[in-house]
Amino acid sequence: MSRPAALPTDLEIASAATLRPIADVATDLGIAPEHVEPYGRDVAKIDLAAAAAAPRGKYVVVSAITPTPLGEGKTTVVVGLSQALRRLGTNAVATLRQPSMGPTFGIKGGAAGGGYSQVVPMERLNLHLTGDFHAITAAHNLLAAAVDNHLHFGNELGLDVRNITWRRVMDVNDRSLRNVVVGLGARADGLVRETGFDITAASEVMVLMTLATSYQDLRARLGRIVVGYKGVGKPVSAEDLGVAGAMAVILKDALKPNLLQTLEGGPALIHCGPFGNIATGTSSVVADQVALSHAEVVVTEAGFGADMGAERFFNVKCRLGGLQPDAVVLVATVRALKVHSGNYDIRAGRALPQELFAENPEEVRAGLANLRKHLEIIQAFGVSPVVAINAFPQDHDSEHAVIAELAAELGVRCAVSRHVAEGGAGAEDLAREVLAAAEEPTRFTTTYALEDTLAEKIEAIATKVYGADGVDYSPDAAKALQTYEDAGFGDLPVVIAKTHLSISSDPALMGAPSGWRLPVREVRANVGAGYVYAIAGDMRTMPGLSRHPNAERIELAPDGTVSGLS
Amino acid sequence: MSRPAALPTDLEIASAATLRPIADVATDLGIAPEHVEPYGRDVAKIDLAAAAAAPRGKYVVVSAITPTPLGEGKTTVVVGLSQALRRLGTNAVATLRQPSMGPTFGIKGGAAGGGYSQVVPMERLNLHLTGDFHAITAAHNLLAAAVDNHLHFGNELGLDVRNITWRRVMDVNDRSLRNVVVGLGARADGLVRETGFDITAASEVMVLMTLATSYQDLRARLGRIVVGYKGVGKPVSAEDLGVAGAMAVILKDALKPNLLQTLEGGPALIHCGPFGNIATGTSSVVADQVALSHAEVVVTEAGFGADMGAERFFNVKCRLGGLQPDAVVLVATVRALKVHSGNYDIRAGRALPQELFAENPEEVRAGLANLRKHLEIIQAFGVSPVVAINAFPQDHDSEHAVIAELAAELGVRCAVSRHVAEGGAGAEDLAREVLAAAEEPTRFTTTYALEDTLAEKIEAIATKVYGADGVDYSPDAAKALQTYEDAGFGDLPVVIAKTHLSISSDPALMGAPSGWRLPVREVRANVGAGYVYAIAGDMRTMPGLSRHPNAERIELAPDGTVSGLS
């Protein structure tokens, strides 16, 4: 992310921070000490009993216009906005996903916010934190072991060995594990078959944890996980294999959200980290339940642009979790709007073209169709949007003005936010607009009814949210939809896995594409987590390391000091 | 384990226990609050800085005669003895291995002691504890990913793809992962090759953590890990791959020992859990350094019988860790000595024959050769042994008397211990004998010099410790020894991986076998951990689940209560 030349690095800022005792942070939020379990000095787990009170807080979700491959700073807005709200005397809390550890050793940055809007301690946030991802890995792989154990001992349930959908997971970037053959060796070493590994963030258990509302609900959802199918197309579940209870026990502590703090000492609940393409891309329902039980305002994030993140935040997370949204912050940047003019080719890992930083309000205006479309998407859900202009040092006032003009024209609140360079103080204007928007009456409505068919739901998202002319299914996808309807999964909500770099399914189409159809290549079901997902594009669920990964720059000094994490 | 009919189950006893605040347990041990980091309410991590003081405590290791497949209760003796010592007014601490989580869902029991000599909280001890095993899994597998990433990007170092020794690990019982092919799929999905997974307890990183003495030493050992060889037989290390620093960062918190408590509220440091056959089978050097810095007596355990566990405790752990042993407790049971008469066939998972429980002091006497041999093994190290008769409810006084007679004949201290049924109160006699033995002068000596060749070291253990007539090497083993000497690993200590069910390498030979030779099939090097190991027998490094594993009996209730763990 671009930043003022004078600004220290994220790690320098985070390392220089003086952290408050985490018990004090919990107390300020209003959580009773008996619900706070310390995990090290600067992190605590919050007991689910802390969510027993009736929710009282306003629920604000931070979304964005269609991002460039670099991201437009949603996480920094969540942190900066929560900091600003607390400066204004509001008991606010940020709720965010936990970053995946695997990519820490690949390429990455900014998982904990950035600049003066970060969550700390950064070292623990980027590594094991309290071990929740490890617990998810262990529960997932116990089920995988049970599947192969069942095959080894004679396959009493009649699983079709060529239609086993449950893979294994590991929180590491390891391309060699994408496709593997297991069970080689002697008879005692299991049955030979092809399978593979995904990164833990892509585990169905990860998103299941995100959507579970209680221990009872967790246990029930785990039991419903489908691991594969019988010869005749009937699903076989974790319950059938008898290990859902053990999985729940492995996950017991992991279901408790983790309390950390912002650089300004306010509370941040960090919990779960499901993928934003094949899953919800949000933090957990239970973390938000805990937060809403205590805070006046809860600021959370939905992955990618509003077409993807906000859509499933409303249609899946809020609906399944019984949560009522009060406002949406839509993050826009000058640079991304310029890219939506269609005049730039931006790629991750490459330097941004210098022309992007020249004063050019007309190019911003040329990209406004994207912002307009995302605002329409949000308004269709009946929730008030606020445009947050995430200011970068290379921006020009004339460019911000173009964005503000559109907001004024549409009657939408808007503010410039300088939280990366200035912390909460830089987001106070935004905070005031968000407080006002959250006070407005909300007529929250979803895009489809759960009673609609799966095909109707997919079509509703494609046409009503994305603006597609319709949906085209591959023969396999059409067949899978029918199979899922027959298997009784037809009343689940849906998630559409497509590129996040366009509102359409073609990453090259900028702005607000029209005259296109959504091509669905494949449909899969996360029955335990509780949704069906349609795949429109290539979805990679196990990253690889680069030729010289970040791991090569990470070091531990003899005194225990860590360097090279970012 | 057999137990009085009236005794509640381990889980019932553990669940009924009232735990002390862990901070108070630390204070009693003498650890300053600034070195204590709470992890939940009942567990803390102890900062390595707590080991800075000069060691002051007596160092007592609990070993055993050659066990039956059921084990003879060493862990219960460690816990019960530490409880008894505290009852006598001695500041004692137990240091133990952390149980592996994978087998919790297979078949197992008693990892935390048993009866009224247990470490609590049992639930956390048997599951994630503070995540150390998960960190070891992650560090191990990051290195594996780096190996395959290096191959993917052109294999600049020239690794021989068919001589890569670094596998992957997972803390799960999953036989299907023993032998796998990775890298299938497209060109972007890595290089196809055969490899496999071990359980995390078998990871070289696990035993490396056990032997590391500081962050600096941890970092250096990680760098020396050999992942495979170049075409010309030269080792390639984790340092060569550039990821040893990142591994150390992943392991930073895991190197801090975990403080739990005994059922009587005394301190227990739980740390690391390497295999007892291919590794040291001990808890960590740093945990013992911390313990010896504060306690008057530190009671720890060495895996299996004295031929294996105590041998490598002295020759490897004490030598590499700079630790000075003061006494050995040798656990003997009536039932195991009867088995050493050669008249019984005992197998894990089968009920014990009823004849084993009939009063029969002559059969105990017939097995005494095993006890005598183990006492000789210990005395050769120059450390005073104490025989602990671990009393079972089916024992008869006449049978205990036979054991005590032998001890008296050899001038060795001896006591009956009833710690399982009675807790610390039942081990006070033993505690008094141990205190007296630890006061005696020690002339600690090792079996071989590090300067000896690897073959000389293996021969020394085989002949001087086991009582073999000599060693026979397979051609592969002989070649490997030469390769390791050439590669500069000749000055490492050695570990011999053989059956624990006999002092010989043949599990069927009871008592004190003579007239046999040790057949070494294979030799491997854990260069990072710092030893070479010779394999004499089949060593399984990835267990499988049974047809109906314990996982099927484990359940989470809606209120979060766990059942079925044992």
mmCIF file of N, CA and C in Angstrom, chain B residues 298-360:
data_model
loop_
_atom_site.group_PDB
_atom_site.id
_atom_site.type_symbol
_atom_site.label_atom_id
_atom_site.label_comp_id
_atom_site.label_asym_id
_atom_site.label_seq_id
_atom_site.Cartn_x
_atom_site.Cartn_y
_atom_site.Cartn_z
ATOM 1 N N VAL B 298 13.606 -31.875 41.381
ATOM 2 C CA VAL B 298 12.907 -31.968 40.098
ATOM 3 C C VAL B 298 12.769 -33.442 39.755
ATOM 4 N N VAL B 299 11.514 -33.881 39.557
ATOM 5 C CA VAL B 299 11.275 -35.282 39.212
ATOM 6 C C VAL B 299 10.822 -35.344 37.767
ATOM 7 N N THR B 300 11.575 -36.039 36.923
ATOM 8 C CA THR B 300 11.213 -36.143 35.516
ATOM 9 C C THR B 300 11.167 -37.611 35.101
ATOM 10 N N GLU B 301 10.804 -37.842 33.841
ATOM 11 C CA GLU B 301 10.597 -39.209 33.369
ATOM 12 C C GLU B 301 11.427 -39.459 32.125
ATOM 13 N N ALA B 302 11.887 -40.690 31.973
ATOM 14 C CA ALA B 302 12.541 -41.112 30.737
ATOM 15 C C ALA B 302 11.742 -42.302 30.198
ATOM 16 N N GLY B 303 11.447 -42.298 28.902
ATOM 17 C CA GLY B 303 10.519 -43.273 28.318
ATOM 18 C C GLY B 303 10.993 -44.718 28.388
ATOM 19 N N PHE B 304 10.042 -45.655 28.433
ATOM 20 C CA PHE B 304 10.301 -47.098 28.384
ATOM 21 C C PHE B 304 11.192 -47.560 29.548
ATOM 22 N N GLY B 305 11.916 -48.675 29.371
ATOM 23 C CA GLY B 305 12.770 -49.200 30.438
ATOM 24 C C GLY B 305 14.085 -48.443 30.517
ATOM 25 N N ALA B 306 14.869 -48.744 31.565
ATOM 26 C CA ALA B 306 16.133 -48.021 31.768
ATOM 27 C C ALA B 306 17.115 -48.269 30.625
ATOM 28 N N ASP B 307 17.034 -49.448 29.977
ATOM 29 C CA ASP B 307 17.937 -49.730 28.850
ATOM 30 C C ASP B 307 17.780 -48.681 27.750
ATOM 31 N N MET B 308 16.544 -48.221 27.526
ATOM 32 C CA MET B 308 16.305 -47.241 26.472
ATOM 33 C C MET B 308 16.237 -45.830 27.046
ATOM 34 N N GLY B 309 15.203 -45.587 27.880
ATOM 35 C CA GLY B 309 14.945 -44.234 28.354
ATOM 36 C C GLY B 309 16.083 -43.663 29.178
ATOM 37 N N ALA B 310 16.516 -44.390 30.208
ATOM 38 C CA ALA B 310 17.563 -43.844 31.074
ATOM 39 C C ALA B 310 18.872 -43.719 30.308
ATOM 40 N N GLU B 311 19.171 -44.703 29.462
ATOM 41 C CA GLU B 311 20.421 -44.649 28.669
ATOM 42 C C GLU B 311 20.501 -43.348 27.889
ATOM 43 N N ARG B 312 19.448 -43.027 27.137
ATOM 44 C CA ARG B 312 19.548 -41.810 26.322
ATOM 45 C C ARG B 312 19.272 -40.548 27.143
ATOM 46 N N PHE B 313 18.585 -40.712 28.285
ATOM 47 C CA PHE B 313 18.460 -39.574 29.196
ATOM 48 C C PHE B 313 19.854 -39.125 29.633
ATOM 49 N N PHE B 314 20.696 -40.103 29.975
ATOM 50 C CA PHE B 314 22.058 -39.769 30.423
ATOM 51 C C PHE B 314 22.962 -39.381 29.257
ATOM 52 N N ASN B 315 23.025 -40.277 28.258
ATOM 53 C CA ASN B 315 24.010 -40.097 27.183
ATOM 54 C C ASN B 315 23.662 -38.949 26.229
ATOM 55 N N VAL B 316 22.375 -38.645 26.121
ATOM 56 C CA VAL B 316 21.986 -37.595 25.166
ATOM 57 C C VAL B 316 21.462 -36.355 25.892
ATOM 58 N N LYS B 317 20.341 -36.505 26.626
ATOM 59 C CA LYS B 317 19.719 -35.306 27.208
ATOM 60 C C LYS B 317 20.631 -34.631 28.239
ATOM 61 N N CYS B 318 21.117 -35.398 29.225
ATOM 62 C CA CYS B 318 21.943 -34.774 30.261
ATOM 63 C C CYS B 318 23.237 -34.230 29.658
ATOM 64 N N ARG B 319 23.858 -35.026 28.770
ATOM 65 C CA ARG B 319 25.127 -34.585 28.185
ATOM 66 C C ARG B 319 24.947 -33.317 27.359
ATOM 67 N N LEU B 320 23.963 -33.332 26.415
ATOM 68 C CA LEU B 320 23.796 -32.155 25.542
ATOM 69 C C LEU B 320 23.231 -30.963 26.300
ATOM 70 N N GLY B 321 22.424 -31.245 27.335
ATOM 71 C CA GLY B 321 21.788 -30.160 28.066
ATOM 72 C C GLY B 321 22.601 -29.652 29.238
ATOM 73 N N GLY B 322 23.745 -30.288 29.503
ATOM 74 C CA GLY B 322 24.566 -29.873 30.635
ATOM 75 C C GLY B 322 23.882 -30.094 31.973
ATOM 76 N N LEU B 323 23.131 -31.191 32.085
ATOM 77 C CA LEU B 323 22.353 -31.460 33.299
ATOM 78 C C LEU B 323 23.006 -32.586 34.105
ATOM 79 N N GLN B 324 22.971 -32.475 35.427
ATOM 80 C CA GLN B 324 23.622 -33.441 36.318
ATOM 81 C C GLN B 324 22.575 -34.239 37.092
ATOM 82 N N PRO B 325 22.436 -35.518 36.822
ATOM 83 C CA PRO B 325 21.433 -36.324 37.535
ATOM 84 C C PRO B 325 21.894 -36.661 38.959
ATOM 85 N N ASP B 326 20.930 -36.739 39.887
ATOM 86 C CA ASP B 326 21.262 -37.057 41.279
ATOM 87 C C ASP B 326 20.715 -38.396 41.754
ATOM 88 N N ALA B 327 19.652 -38.873 41.109
ATOM 89 C CA ALA B 327 19.101 -40.171 41.516
ATOM 90 C C ALA B 327 18.184 -40.692 40.423
ATOM 91 N N VAL B 328 18.023 -42.024 40.407
ATOM 92 C CA VAL B 328 17.098 -42.662 39.473
ATOM 93 C C VAL B 328 16.077 -43.452 40.265
ATOM 94 N N VAL B 329 14.812 -43.265 39.962
ATOM 95 C CA VAL B 329 13.770 -44.128 40.514
ATOM 96 C C VAL B 329 13.473 -45.189 39.462
ATOM 97 N N LEU B 330 13.628 -46.455 39.851
ATOM 98 C CA LEU B 330 13.366 -47.542 38.916
ATOM 99 C C LEU B 330 12.033 -48.182 39.292
ATOM 100 N N VAL B 331 11.035 -47.987 38.453
ATOM 101 C CA VAL B 331 9.700 -48.498 38.764
ATOM 102 C C VAL B 331 9.613 -49.971 38.393
ATOM 103 N N ALA B 332 9.144 -50.769 39.340
ATOM 104 C CA ALA B 332 8.931 -52.194 39.092
ATOM 105 C C ALA B 332 7.525 -52.543 39.544
ATOM 106 N N THR B 333 6.909 -53.468 38.851
ATOM 107 C CA THR B 333 5.598 -53.958 39.283
ATOM 108 C C THR B 333 5.654 -55.472 39.396
ATOM 109 N N VAL B 334 4.834 -55.962 40.286
ATOM 110 C CA VAL B 334 4.724 -57.414 40.461
ATOM 111 C C VAL B 334 4.321 -58.052 39.142
ATOM 112 N N ARG B 335 3.375 -57.434 38.488
ATOM 113 C CA ARG B 335 2.849 -58.035 37.261
ATOM 114 C C ARG B 335 3.906 -58.100 36.160
ATOM 115 N N ALA B 336 4.726 -57.064 36.020
ATOM 116 C CA ALA B 336 5.746 -57.099 34.965
ATOM 117 C C ALA B 336 6.823 -58.125 35.298
ATOM 118 N N LEU B 337 7.181 -58.216 36.588
ATOM 119 C CA LEU B 337 8.212 -59.195 36.955
ATOM 120 C C LEU B 337 7.710 -60.615 36.714
ATOM 121 N N LYS B 338 6.433 -60.846 36.989
ATOM 122 C CA LYS B 338 5.873 -62.172 36.685
ATOM 123 C C LYS B 338 5.957 -62.450 35.185
ATOM 124 N N VAL B 339 5.674 -61.431 34.392
ATOM 125 C CA VAL B 339 5.756 -61.614 32.930
ATOM 126 C C VAL B 339 7.196 -61.954 32.540
ATOM 127 N N HIS B 340 8.179 -61.363 33.257
ATOM 128 C CA HIS B 340 9.583 -61.648 32.935
ATOM 129 C C HIS B 340 10.001 -63.045 33.336
ATOM 130 N N SER B 341 9.128 -63.755 34.036
ATOM 131 C CA SER B 341 9.397 -65.178 34.272
ATOM 132 C C SER B 341 9.317 -65.932 32.950
ATOM 133 N N GLY B 342 8.675 -65.313 31.952
ATOM 134 C CA GLY B 342 8.544 -65.955 30.644
ATOM 135 C C GLY B 342 7.308 -66.821 30.524
ATOM 136 N N ASN B 343 6.442 -66.808 31.544
ATOM 137 C CA ASN B 343 5.279 -67.698 31.546
ATOM 138 C C ASN B 343 3.979 -67.047 31.041
ATOM 139 N N TYR B 344 4.060 -65.820 30.571
ATOM 140 C CA TYR B 344 2.822 -65.138 30.140
ATOM 141 C C TYR B 344 3.000 -64.486 28.775
ATOM 142 N N ASP B 345 1.900 -64.355 28.062
ATOM 143 C CA ASP B 345 1.896 -63.623 26.795
ATOM 144 C C ASP B 345 0.899 -62.461 26.946
ATOM 145 N N ILE B 346 1.446 -61.259 27.180
ATOM 146 C CA ILE B 346 0.608 -60.082 27.447
ATOM 147 C C ILE B 346 0.548 -59.228 26.191
ATOM 148 N N ARG B 347 -0.637 -58.832 25.781
ATOM 149 C CA ARG B 347 -0.756 -57.957 24.606
ATOM 150 C C ARG B 347 -1.651 -56.759 24.895
ATOM 151 N N ALA B 348 -1.294 -55.625 24.318
ATOM 152 C CA ALA B 348 -2.115 -54.416 24.465
ATOM 153 C C ALA B 348 -3.486 -54.683 23.855
ATOM 154 N N GLY B 349 -4.531 -54.196 24.520
ATOM 155 C CA GLY B 349 -5.883 -54.348 23.996
ATOM 156 C C GLY B 349 -6.543 -55.660 24.392
ATOM 157 N N ARG B 350 -5.757 -56.592 25.003
ATOM 158 C CA ARG B 350 -6.361 -57.838 25.488
ATOM 159 C C ARG B 350 -6.389 -57.818 27.015
ATOM 160 N N ALA B 351 -7.364 -58.496 27.606
ATOM 161 C CA ALA B 351 -7.450 -58.577 29.069
ATOM 162 C C ALA B 351 -6.243 -59.359 29.599
ATOM 163 N N LEU B 352 -5.787 -58.993 30.784
ATOM 164 C CA LEU B 352 -4.669 -59.708 31.399
ATOM 165 C C LEU B 352 -5.162 -61.079 31.870
ATOM 166 N N PRO B 353 -4.314 -62.110 31.763
ATOM 167 C CA PRO B 353 -4.742 -63.435 32.250
ATOM 168 C C PRO B 353 -4.934 -63.402 33.762
ATOM 169 N N GLN B 354 -5.980 -64.051 34.251
ATOM 170 C CA GLN B 354 -6.301 -64.017 35.681
ATOM 171 C C GLN B 354 -5.198 -64.640 36.544
ATOM 172 N N GLU B 355 -4.491 -65.657 35.994
ATOM 173 C CA GLU B 355 -3.430 -66.332 36.773
ATOM 174 C C GLU B 355 -2.358 -65.336 37.218
ATOM 175 N N LEU B 356 -2.246 -64.233 36.481
ATOM 176 C CA LEU B 356 -1.225 -63.237 36.783
ATOM 177 C C LEU B 356 -1.443 -62.628 38.168
ATOM 178 N N PHE B 357 -2.672 -62.714 38.649
ATOM 179 C CA PHE B 357 -3.004 -62.049 39.917
ATOM 180 C C PHE B 357 -2.988 -62.989 41.126
ATOM 181 N N ALA B 358 -2.760 -64.280 40.879
ATOM 182 C CA ALA B 358 -2.672 -65.223 42.005
ATOM 183 C C ALA B 358 -1.375 -64.971 42.774
ATOM 184 N N GLU B 359 -1.406 -65.198 44.105
ATOM 185 C CA GLU B 359 -0.195 -64.991 44.925
ATOM 186 C C GLU B 359 0.880 -65.960 44.462
ATOM 187 N N ASN B 360 2.002 -65.427 44.016
ATOM 188 C CA ASN B 360 3.025 -66.307 43.453
ATOM 189 C C ASN B 360 4.393 -65.644 43.520
#
